[in-house]
mmCIF file of C-alpha atoms in Angstrom:
data_model
loop_
_atom_site.group_PDB
_atom_site.id
_atom_site.type_symbol
_atom_site.label_atom_id
_atom_site.label_comp_id
_atom_site.label_asym_id
_atom_site.label_seq_id
_atom_site.Cartn_x
_atom_site.Cartn_y
_atom_site.Cartn_z
ATOM 1 C CA UNK A 1 49.614 -18.978 -118.867
ATOM 2 C CA UNK A 2 50.267 -21.913 -116.541
ATOM 3 C CA UNK A 3 47.648 -23.725 -114.446
ATOM 4 C CA UNK A 4 48.700 -22.062 -111.175
ATOM 5 C CA UNK A 5 48.362 -18.576 -112.668
ATOM 6 C CA UNK A 6 44.929 -19.444 -114.093
ATOM 7 C CA UNK A 7 43.802 -20.766 -110.689
ATOM 8 C CA UNK A 8 44.947 -17.623 -108.870
ATOM 9 C CA UNK A 9 43.269 -15.404 -111.459
ATOM 10 C CA UNK A 10 40.082 -17.440 -111.153
ATOM 11 C CA UNK A 11 40.147 -17.171 -107.380
ATOM 12 C CA UNK A 12 40.738 -13.435 -107.592
ATOM 13 C CA UNK A 13 37.843 -12.976 -109.975
ATOM 14 C CA UNK A 14 35.484 -15.101 -107.872
ATOM 15 C CA UNK A 15 36.401 -13.382 -104.621
ATOM 16 C CA UNK A 16 36.289 -9.912 -106.174
ATOM 17 C CA UNK A 17 32.836 -10.566 -107.612
ATOM 18 C CA UNK A 18 31.513 -11.816 -104.292
ATOM 19 C CA UNK A 19 33.006 -8.962 -102.268
ATOM 20 C CA UNK A 20 31.400 -6.320 -104.451
ATOM 21 C CA UNK A 21 27.947 -7.920 -104.306
ATOM 22 C CA UNK A 22 25.374 -6.627 -101.832
ATOM 23 C CA UNK A 23 26.103 -7.093 -98.133
ATOM 24 C CA UNK A 24 23.923 -10.196 -97.814
ATOM 25 C CA UNK A 25 26.073 -11.999 -100.366
ATOM 26 C CA UNK A 26 29.040 -12.010 -97.996
ATOM 27 C CA UNK A 27 26.954 -12.936 -94.962
ATOM 28 C CA UNK A 28 27.328 -9.813 -92.910
ATOM 29 C CA UNK A 29 24.691 -7.637 -91.351
ATOM 30 C CA UNK A 30 24.603 -3.872 -91.756
ATOM 31 C CA UNK A 31 25.187 -3.490 -88.023
ATOM 32 C CA UNK A 32 28.287 -5.726 -88.135
ATOM 33 C CA UNK A 33 29.684 -3.755 -91.058
ATOM 34 C CA UNK A 34 29.020 -0.446 -89.278
ATOM 35 C CA UNK A 35 30.674 -1.703 -86.072
ATOM 36 C CA UNK A 36 33.730 -2.933 -87.945
ATOM 37 C CA UNK A 37 34.016 0.225 -90.048
ATOM 38 C CA UNK A 38 33.939 2.295 -86.854
ATOM 39 C CA UNK A 39 36.516 0.019 -85.193
ATOM 40 C CA UNK A 40 38.766 0.276 -88.264
ATOM 41 C CA UNK A 41 38.565 4.075 -88.155
ATOM 42 C CA UNK A 42 39.455 3.962 -84.437
ATOM 43 C CA UNK A 43 42.465 1.713 -85.090
ATOM 44 C CA UNK A 44 41.046 -1.231 -83.133
ATOM 45 C CA UNK A 45 40.441 -3.583 -86.090
ATOM 46 C CA UNK A 46 42.488 -4.044 -89.254
ATOM 47 C CA UNK A 47 42.770 -6.216 -92.334
ATOM 48 C CA UNK A 48 45.181 -9.145 -92.399
ATOM 49 C CA UNK A 49 47.062 -10.690 -95.325
ATOM 50 C CA UNK A 50 45.084 -13.906 -94.867
ATOM 51 C CA UNK A 51 41.916 -12.072 -95.929
ATOM 52 C CA UNK A 52 40.418 -11.872 -92.451
ATOM 53 C CA UNK A 53 39.872 -9.079 -89.969
ATOM 54 C CA UNK A 54 42.089 -8.969 -86.896
ATOM 55 C CA UNK A 55 42.452 -6.935 -83.726
ATOM 56 C CA UNK A 56 45.152 -4.279 -83.787
ATOM 57 C CA UNK A 57 44.628 -3.745 -80.060
ATOM 58 C CA UNK A 58 43.082 -6.002 -77.478
ATOM 59 C CA UNK A 59 40.642 -3.266 -76.435
ATOM 60 C CA UNK A 60 37.661 -4.301 -78.556
ATOM 61 C CA UNK A 61 34.303 -4.442 -76.830
ATOM 62 C CA UNK A 62 32.072 -7.531 -77.128
ATOM 63 C CA UNK A 63 29.911 -5.974 -79.868
ATOM 64 C CA UNK A 64 32.975 -5.350 -82.057
ATOM 65 C CA UNK A 65 34.325 -8.842 -81.358
ATOM 66 C CA UNK A 66 30.957 -10.287 -82.387
ATOM 67 C CA UNK A 67 30.864 -8.178 -85.564
ATOM 68 C CA UNK A 68 34.393 -9.282 -86.511
ATOM 69 C CA UNK A 69 33.451 -12.924 -85.924
ATOM 70 C CA UNK A 70 30.332 -12.536 -88.087
ATOM 71 C CA UNK A 71 32.207 -10.945 -90.970
ATOM 72 C CA UNK A 72 35.119 -13.384 -90.737
ATOM 73 C CA UNK A 73 32.667 -16.314 -90.844
ATOM 74 C CA UNK A 74 31.143 -14.911 -94.032
ATOM 75 C CA UNK A 75 34.565 -14.391 -95.549
ATOM 76 C CA UNK A 76 35.619 -17.949 -94.622
ATOM 77 C CA UNK A 77 32.577 -19.313 -96.455
ATOM 78 C CA UNK A 78 33.336 -17.132 -99.472
ATOM 79 C CA UNK A 79 36.965 -18.297 -99.549
ATOM 80 C CA UNK A 80 35.933 -21.972 -99.284
ATOM 81 C CA UNK A 81 33.525 -21.532 -102.207
ATOM 82 C CA UNK A 82 36.086 -19.710 -104.345
ATOM 83 C CA UNK A 83 38.712 -22.331 -103.497
ATOM 84 C CA UNK A 84 36.428 -25.225 -104.426
ATOM 85 C CA UNK A 85 35.589 -23.645 -107.787
ATOM 86 C CA UNK A 86 39.230 -22.968 -108.612
ATOM 87 C CA UNK A 87 41.098 -25.954 -107.205
ATOM 88 C CA UNK A 88 43.098 -24.051 -104.598
ATOM 89 C CA UNK A 89 43.042 -23.903 -100.817
ATOM 90 C CA UNK A 90 40.765 -21.592 -98.855
ATOM 91 C CA UNK A 91 43.940 -20.017 -97.447
ATOM 92 C CA UNK A 92 45.114 -19.167 -100.975
ATOM 93 C CA UNK A 93 41.708 -17.682 -101.759
ATOM 94 C CA UNK A 94 41.837 -15.500 -98.628
ATOM 95 C CA UNK A 95 45.345 -14.287 -99.397
ATOM 96 C CA UNK A 96 44.294 -13.536 -102.972
ATOM 97 C CA UNK A 97 41.291 -11.571 -101.726
ATOM 98 C CA UNK A 98 43.546 -9.458 -99.538
ATOM 99 C CA UNK A 99 45.979 -8.761 -102.377
ATOM 100 C CA UNK A 100 43.420 -8.187 -105.126
ATOM 101 C CA UNK A 101 40.510 -6.542 -103.303
ATOM 102 C CA UNK A 102 40.985 -5.576 -99.682
ATOM 103 C CA UNK A 103 44.436 -3.990 -99.884
ATOM 104 C CA UNK A 104 43.285 -1.558 -102.580
ATOM 105 C CA UNK A 105 40.265 -0.508 -100.481
ATOM 106 C CA UNK A 106 42.185 0.414 -97.338
ATOM 107 C CA UNK A 107 41.546 3.994 -96.324
ATOM 108 C CA UNK A 108 44.229 6.341 -95.013
ATOM 109 C CA UNK A 109 44.684 5.771 -91.295
ATOM 110 C CA UNK A 110 43.407 2.182 -91.348
ATOM 111 C CA UNK A 111 45.612 -0.690 -90.232
ATOM 112 C CA UNK A 112 46.654 -3.774 -92.158
ATOM 113 C CA UNK A 113 48.958 -6.663 -91.394
ATOM 114 C CA UNK A 114 50.992 -7.906 -94.357
ATOM 115 C CA UNK A 115 52.165 -11.520 -94.478
ATOM 116 C CA UNK A 116 55.035 -11.973 -92.058
ATOM 117 C CA UNK A 117 54.774 -8.401 -90.799
ATOM 118 C CA UNK A 118 53.269 -6.423 -87.984
ATOM 119 C CA UNK A 119 50.375 -4.011 -87.981
ATOM 120 C CA UNK A 120 51.002 -1.082 -90.323
ATOM 121 C CA UNK A 121 48.992 2.103 -90.707
ATOM 122 C CA UNK A 122 48.141 3.198 -94.238
#
């Protein structure tokens, strides 16, 4: 196994472990998670290939925008930590999180945006 493969596997493991820990571990409040889950179900918010949440439509209210910002800030911190531990960029850690964790957790009807693509409904 080459160094690059080991780094990506390490990033995946670190990000996966952090994302399955209790909510506080990924710096998101229960209310932010509930708002985002509701917005995902409504098709307003989706998951992006960079590991962050994005807006499928521009019609998000301020509470949803705030919740997305809160969760994305927590994810950014998580990706920076995973990147530092594994010698990769935070961008690589975010992309790995999407591929290894988030993509598999998408529910039917939710939106995601693959790298280089547009919003797609699962």
